[in-house]
CSV table of C-alpha atoms and ligand atoms in Angstrom, one decimal:
chain,number,residue,atom,x,y,z
A,189,MET,CA,86.9,160.1,79.3
A,190,LEU,CA,84.3,158.4,77.1
A,191,GLU,CA,85.0,156.0,74.2
A,192,LEU,CA,82.7,154.1,71.9
A,193,GLN,CA,84.4,151.1,70.3
A,194,HIS,CA,82.6,149.4,67.3
A,195,ILE,CA,79.1,150.1,68.8
A,196,LYS,CA,76.2,148.4,66.9
A,197,LYS,CA,72.5,148.8,67.6
A,198,THR,CA,69.8,147.3,65.6
A,199,TYR,CA,66.1,147.7,66.1
A,200,HIS,CA,63.7,145.0,65.1
A,201,VAL,CA,60.1,145.9,64.3
A,202,GLY,CA,58.1,143.0,62.9
A,203,ASP,CA,60.3,141.6,60.1
A,204,THR,CA,62.1,144.8,59.6
A,205,GLU,CA,65.6,145.4,60.9
A,206,THR,CA,67.0,148.9,61.2
A,207,LYS,CA,70.7,149.4,61.9
A,208,ALA,CA,70.5,152.5,63.9
A,209,LEU,CA,74.2,152.5,64.7
A,210,ASP,CA,76.5,150.4,62.5
A,211,ASP,CA,80.0,150.1,63.9
A,212,VAL,CA,80.5,153.5,65.6
A,213,SER,CA,83.9,154.3,67.1
A,214,VAL,CA,84.7,157.7,68.6
A,215,ALA,CA,86.3,159.1,71.8
A,216,PHE,CA,85.7,162.2,73.7
A,217,ARG,CA,87.8,164.3,76.1
A,218,GLU,CA,86.7,165.6,79.5
A,219,LYS,CA,85.8,169.1,78.4
A,220,GLU,CA,84.5,169.4,74.9
A,221,PHE,CA,81.5,170.9,73.2
A,222,VAL,CA,80.5,168.4,70.5
A,223,ALA,CA,77.7,169.0,68.1
A,224,VAL,CA,76.1,166.1,66.3
A,225,LEU,CA,74.5,166.7,62.9
A,226,GLY,CA,72.8,164.5,60.4
A,227,PRO,CA,69.5,163.8,58.6
A,228,SER,CA,66.5,162.5,60.4
A,229,GLY,CA,66.9,158.7,61.1
A,230,SER,CA,70.7,158.7,60.8
A,231,GLY,CA,71.2,157.5,64.4
A,232,LYS,CA,71.8,160.7,66.4
A,233,THR,CA,69.2,160.1,69.2
A,234,THR,CA,70.3,156.4,69.5
A,235,PHE,CA,73.9,157.5,69.8
A,236,LEU,CA,72.9,160.0,72.6
A,237,ASN,CA,70.7,157.4,74.4
A,238,ILE,CA,73.4,154.8,74.4
A,239,ILE,CA,76.0,157.2,75.8
A,240,GLY,CA,73.5,158.3,78.4
A,241,GLY,CA,72.7,154.7,79.4
A,242,LEU,CA,69.0,155.0,78.4
A,243,ASP,CA,69.5,152.4,75.7
A,244,ARG,CA,71.8,149.3,75.5
A,245,TYR,CA,74.1,148.6,72.6
A,246,ASP,CA,74.1,145.1,71.0
A,247,SER,CA,77.8,144.8,70.5
A,248,GLY,CA,81.1,146.7,70.8
A,249,ASP,CA,82.0,148.5,74.0
A,250,LEU,CA,81.5,151.8,75.7
A,251,LEU,CA,84.3,152.9,78.0
A,252,ILE,CA,83.6,155.4,80.7
A,253,LYS,CA,86.8,156.8,82.3
A,254,GLY,CA,88.6,153.7,81.2
A,255,LYS,CA,85.9,151.3,82.6
A,256,HIS,CA,84.4,148.8,80.3
A,257,THR,CA,80.6,148.8,80.4
A,258,SER,CA,80.1,145.6,78.5
A,259,ASP,CA,79.8,143.8,81.9
A,260,PHE,CA,77.8,146.5,83.6
A,261,LYS,CA,74.8,145.3,85.6
A,262,ASP,CA,71.5,147.3,85.7
A,263,SER,CA,72.6,148.8,89.0
A,264,ASP,CA,75.9,150.0,87.4
A,265,TRP,CA,73.9,151.7,84.6
A,266,ASP,CA,71.5,153.3,87.2
A,267,ALA,CA,74.4,154.7,89.1
A,268,TYR,CA,76.1,156.0,86.0
A,269,ARG,CA,72.9,157.7,84.8
A,270,ASN,CA,72.1,159.2,88.1
A,271,ASN,CA,75.6,160.5,88.9
A,272,SER,CA,77.4,161.2,85.7
A,273,ILE,CA,74.8,162.2,83.1
A,274,GLY,CA,72.5,165.2,82.6
A,275,PHE,CA,69.9,165.1,79.9
A,276,VAL,CA,68.3,168.1,78.2
A,277,PHE,CA,65.6,167.6,75.5
A,278,GLN,CA,63.8,169.8,73.0
A,279,SER,CA,60.6,169.5,75.1
A,280,TYR,CA,61.4,170.8,78.6
A,281,ASN,CA,59.5,168.0,80.4
A,282,LEU,CA,58.7,170.2,83.4
A,283,ILE,CA,55.9,169.5,85.9
A,284,GLY,CA,53.3,172.2,85.5
A,285,HIS,CA,51.9,172.4,89.0
A,286,LEU,CA,55.3,172.6,90.7
A,287,SER,CA,57.5,175.6,91.2
A,288,ILE,CA,60.7,175.7,89.3
A,289,VAL,CA,62.7,175.1,92.5
A,290,ALA,CA,60.6,172.0,93.1
A,291,ASN,CA,61.1,170.9,89.4
A,292,VAL,CA,64.9,171.1,89.9
A,293,GLU,CA,64.8,169.3,93.2
A,294,LEU,CA,62.9,166.5,91.5
A,295,GLY,CA,65.9,165.9,89.3
A,296,MET,CA,67.8,164.8,92.4
A,297,THR,CA,65.2,162.3,93.7
A,298,LEU,CA,67.1,159.3,92.7
A,299,SER,CA,70.5,160.4,93.8
A,300,GLY,CA,69.9,160.1,97.6
A,301,VAL,CA,70.7,163.7,98.3
A,302,PRO,CA,69.2,164.9,101.6
A,303,LYS,CA,66.3,167.4,101.4
A,304,GLU,CA,68.1,170.5,102.6
A,305,GLU,CA,71.1,169.8,100.3
A,306,LYS,CA,68.7,169.3,97.4
A,307,HIS,CA,67.2,172.7,98.1
A,308,ARG,CA,70.6,174.4,98.4
A,309,ARG,CA,71.8,172.8,95.1
A,310,ALA,CA,68.6,173.7,93.3
A,311,LEU,CA,69.1,177.4,94.2
A,312,GLU,CA,72.7,177.2,93.1
A,313,VAL,CA,72.0,175.8,89.7
A,314,LEU,CA,69.0,178.1,89.1
A,315,GLU,CA,71.3,181.0,89.8
A,316,GLN,CA,73.9,179.6,87.5
A,317,VAL,CA,71.3,179.5,84.6
A,318,GLY,CA,70.1,183.1,85.4
A,319,LEU,CA,66.8,182.4,87.0
A,320,LYS,CA,67.3,183.4,90.6
A,321,ASP,CA,64.5,186.0,90.3
A,322,HIS,CA,61.9,183.5,89.2
A,323,LEU,CA,62.4,180.7,91.8
A,324,HIS,CA,58.8,180.4,92.9
A,325,LYS,CA,57.1,180.7,89.5
A,326,ARG,CA,55.5,177.8,87.8
A,327,PRO,CA,56.6,176.7,84.3
A,328,ASN,CA,53.6,178.2,82.6
A,329,GLN,CA,54.6,181.7,83.9
A,330,LEU,CA,57.9,181.4,82.0
A,331,SER,CA,59.0,181.9,78.4
A,332,GLY,CA,60.3,179.0,76.3
A,333,GLY,CA,63.9,180.1,76.9
A,334,GLN,CA,63.3,180.3,80.6
A,335,MET,CA,61.7,176.8,80.7
A,336,GLN,CA,64.7,175.4,78.9
A,337,ARG,CA,66.9,177.1,81.5
A,338,VAL,CA,65.0,175.3,84.2
A,339,ALA,CA,65.4,172.0,82.3
A,340,ILE,CA,69.2,172.7,82.1
A,341,ALA,CA,69.3,173.5,85.8
A,342,ARG,CA,67.6,170.2,86.6
A,343,ALA,CA,70.1,168.4,84.4
A,344,LEU,CA,73.0,170.1,86.2
A,345,ALA,CA,71.7,169.4,89.7
A,346,ASN,CA,73.8,166.3,90.3
A,347,ASP,CA,76.9,168.1,88.8
A,348,PRO,CA,77.2,165.6,85.9
A,349,GLU,CA,80.5,165.1,84.0
A,350,ILE,CA,78.5,164.6,80.8
A,351,LEU,CA,75.7,166.8,79.6
A,352,LEU,CA,73.7,165.3,76.7
A,353,CYS,CA,71.3,167.7,74.8
A,354,ASP,CA,68.8,166.5,72.2
A,355,GLU,CA,67.9,169.5,70.1
A,356,PRO,CA,67.9,171.9,73.0
A,357,THR,CA,66.9,174.9,70.9
A,358,GLY,CA,64.5,173.0,68.6
A,359,ALA,CA,61.4,174.8,70.0
A,360,LEU,CA,63.0,178.2,70.4
A,361,ASP,CA,63.3,181.3,68.2
A,362,THR,CA,66.7,182.4,66.9
A,363,SER,CA,67.5,185.0,69.5
A,364,THR,CA,66.5,182.8,72.4
A,365,SER,CA,68.4,179.9,70.8
A,366,VAL,CA,71.6,182.0,70.8
A,367,GLN,CA,71.1,182.8,74.5
A,368,ILE,CA,70.7,179.1,75.3
A,369,MET,CA,73.7,178.2,73.3
A,370,ASP,CA,75.8,180.9,75.1
A,371,LEU,CA,74.7,179.2,78.4
A,372,ILE,CA,75.5,175.6,77.1
A,373,GLN,CA,78.9,176.8,75.8
A,374,LYS,CA,79.7,178.2,79.2
A,375,LEU,CA,78.7,174.9,80.9
A,376,SER,CA,81.0,173.0,78.5
A,377,ALA,CA,84.0,174.6,80.1
A,378,GLU,CA,83.4,172.3,83.1
A,379,ARG,CA,82.1,169.1,81.4
A,380,LEU,CA,81.7,167.1,78.3
A,381,VAL,CA,78.7,168.4,76.3
A,382,ILE,CA,77.3,166.4,73.4
A,383,MET,CA,74.4,168.2,71.6
A,384,VAL,CA,72.3,166.9,68.7
A,385,THR,CA,71.0,169.7,66.6
A,386,HIS,CA,69.4,170.3,63.2
A,387,ASN,CA,70.9,173.7,63.1
A,388,PRO,CA,74.3,173.6,61.3
A,389,GLN,CA,74.9,177.3,61.9
A,390,LEU,CA,74.6,177.0,65.7
A,391,ALA,CA,76.9,174.0,65.5
A,392,GLU,CA,79.5,176.0,63.6
A,393,ASP,CA,79.2,179.0,65.8
A,394,TYR,CA,79.4,177.3,69.2
A,395,ALA,CA,80.8,173.7,69.1
A,396,ASP,CA,84.5,172.8,69.3
A,397,ARG,CA,83.8,169.7,67.3
A,398,ILE,CA,81.2,168.6,64.8
A,399,ILE,CA,80.3,165.0,64.2
A,400,ARG,CA,78.1,164.1,61.3
A,401,PHE,CA,76.0,161.0,61.1
A,402,GLN,CA,74.5,159.2,58.1
A,403,ASP,CA,72.8,155.8,58.0
A,404,GLY,CA,74.1,154.8,61.4
A,405,HIS,CA,77.7,155.8,60.6
A,406,ILE,CA,79.9,158.7,61.5
A,407,ILE,CA,80.8,160.3,58.2
A,408,SER,CA,82.9,163.2,59.5
A,409,ASP,CA,84.4,164.5,62.7
A,410,THR,CA,85.9,168.0,62.5
A,411,HIS,CA,87.1,170.8,64.7
A,412,PRO,CA,85.6,173.9,63.0
A,413,HIS,CA,87.6,176.5,64.9
A,414,GLN,CA,91.0,174.9,64.6
A,415,GLU,CA,91.1,174.7,60.8
A,416,ARG,CA,92.2,178.2,60.1
A,417,PRO,CA,96.0,178.3,59.6
A,418,LYS,CA,97.9,180.0,62.4
A,419,PRO,CA,99.5,183.3,61.3
B,86,ADP,P1,64.1,161.6,66.9
B,86,ADP,O1,65.5,161.9,67.2
B,86,ADP,O2,63.1,161.6,68.0
B,86,ADP,O3,64.0,160.4,66.0
B,86,ADP,P2,64.4,163.5,64.9
B,86,ADP,O4,65.7,164.0,65.5
B,86,ADP,O5,64.5,162.6,63.7
B,86,ADP,O6,63.6,162.7,66.0
B,86,ADP,O7,63.5,164.7,64.6
B,86,ADP,C1,63.1,165.6,65.5
B,86,ADP,C2,62.3,166.7,64.9
B,86,ADP,O8,63.0,167.4,64.0
B,86,ADP,C3,61.1,166.1,64.1
B,86,ADP,O9,60.0,166.9,64.3
B,86,ADP,C4,61.5,166.1,62.7
B,86,ADP,O10,60.4,166.4,61.8
B,86,ADP,C5,62.5,167.3,62.7
B,86,ADP,N1,63.5,167.1,61.7
B,86,ADP,C6,64.1,165.9,61.4
B,86,ADP,N2,65.1,166.1,60.5
B,86,ADP,C7,65.2,167.4,60.3
B,86,ADP,C8,66.0,168.2,59.4
B,86,ADP,N3,67.0,167.6,58.7
B,86,ADP,N4,65.8,169.5,59.4
B,86,ADP,C9,64.9,170.1,60.2
B,86,ADP,N5,64.1,169.4,61.0
B,86,ADP,C10,64.2,168.1,61.0
B,87,ADP,P1,67.9,160.5,64.5
B,87,ADP,O1,68.0,160.9,65.9
B,87,ADP,O2,69.1,160.8,63.7
B,87,ADP,O3,66.7,160.9,63.8
B,87,ADP,P2,67.4,157.8,65.5
B,87,ADP,O4,68.5,157.4,66.3
B,87,ADP,O5,66.2,158.3,66.2
B,87,ADP,O6,67.9,158.9,64.4
B,87,ADP,O7,66.9,156.6,64.6
B,87,ADP,C1,67.8,155.8,63.8
B,87,ADP,C2,67.1,154.7,63.1
B,87,ADP,O8,66.6,153.8,64.1
B,87,ADP,C3,65.9,155.3,62.4
B,87,ADP,O9,65.7,154.5,61.2
B,87,ADP,C4,64.7,155.0,63.4
B,87,ADP,O10,63.5,154.8,62.7
B,87,ADP,C5,65.2,153.7,64.0
B,87,ADP,N1,64.7,153.7,65.4
B,87,ADP,C6,65.0,154.5,66.4
B,87,ADP,N2,64.4,154.2,67.6
B,87,ADP,C7,63.7,153.0,67.3
B,87,ADP,C8,62.8,152.2,68.1
B,87,ADP,N3,62.6,152.4,69.4
B,87,ADP,N4,62.3,151.2,67.4
B,87,ADP,C9,62.5,150.9,66.1
B,87,ADP,N5,63.2,151.7,65.4
B,87,ADP,C10,63.8,152.7,65.9
């Protein structure tokens, strides 16, 4: 459903050129849980931002459900981002003075969903992430794990086909991280999940597929749970 073909992205700062992605080709199926590993600076965030339509690639092509994006206009990218993509970051990016229901409703601002429908969907996704008893609390009354659940609910509000996570457990302790990974794994049954992480153990334990980056290249692409020989 998503395919990168020979994607290149170079950043220019002063006289310095950085090849953040250097000829990256990879394809993803509709329902996969993909972990992306690699050293700092290897291109992971750039990869996620290009897939999510936050950044533009310089050359190559990104195909979305068979559609070429090389001729996408800004309005096509906006529609893609608003309807097909959910983003979860290490920092939860919640609005402190709003209730968690309002924070999730805010995620639907750009999608043109009517007010009552927004509210109904917010309640539905907050229940899905296990927060239905906390609806009217504010973010600062929640634990880190609960705040990340709110951020995940907000990302799910438009029912995206692709959920992109940039170190979703980076600020959480081990036991909370495991709970968040359990949740993200469940969500991957219904959509494509691509998650950047610095935690190889969580990647091994939860992902169907692990992609490793180095210097803007994919250096390996494996399916950790399928490599055991069948009895
Ligand atoms: P960005 O994606 O915004 O460029 P990075 O993914 O490189 O940022 O890093 C995010 C955070 O993780 C930073 O605080 C960085 O210090 C830390 N970090 C980067 N590489 C590693 C690593 N290999 N192991 C553990 N932490 C790392
Ligand atoms: P990672 O997420 O693996 O840490 P990034 O995709 O953030 O890697 O970065 C890849 C390379 O591109 C790094 O060398 C980084 O310094 C550079 N880079 C990323 N974003 C920018 C930017 N906005 N401007 C200039 N250089 C950037």
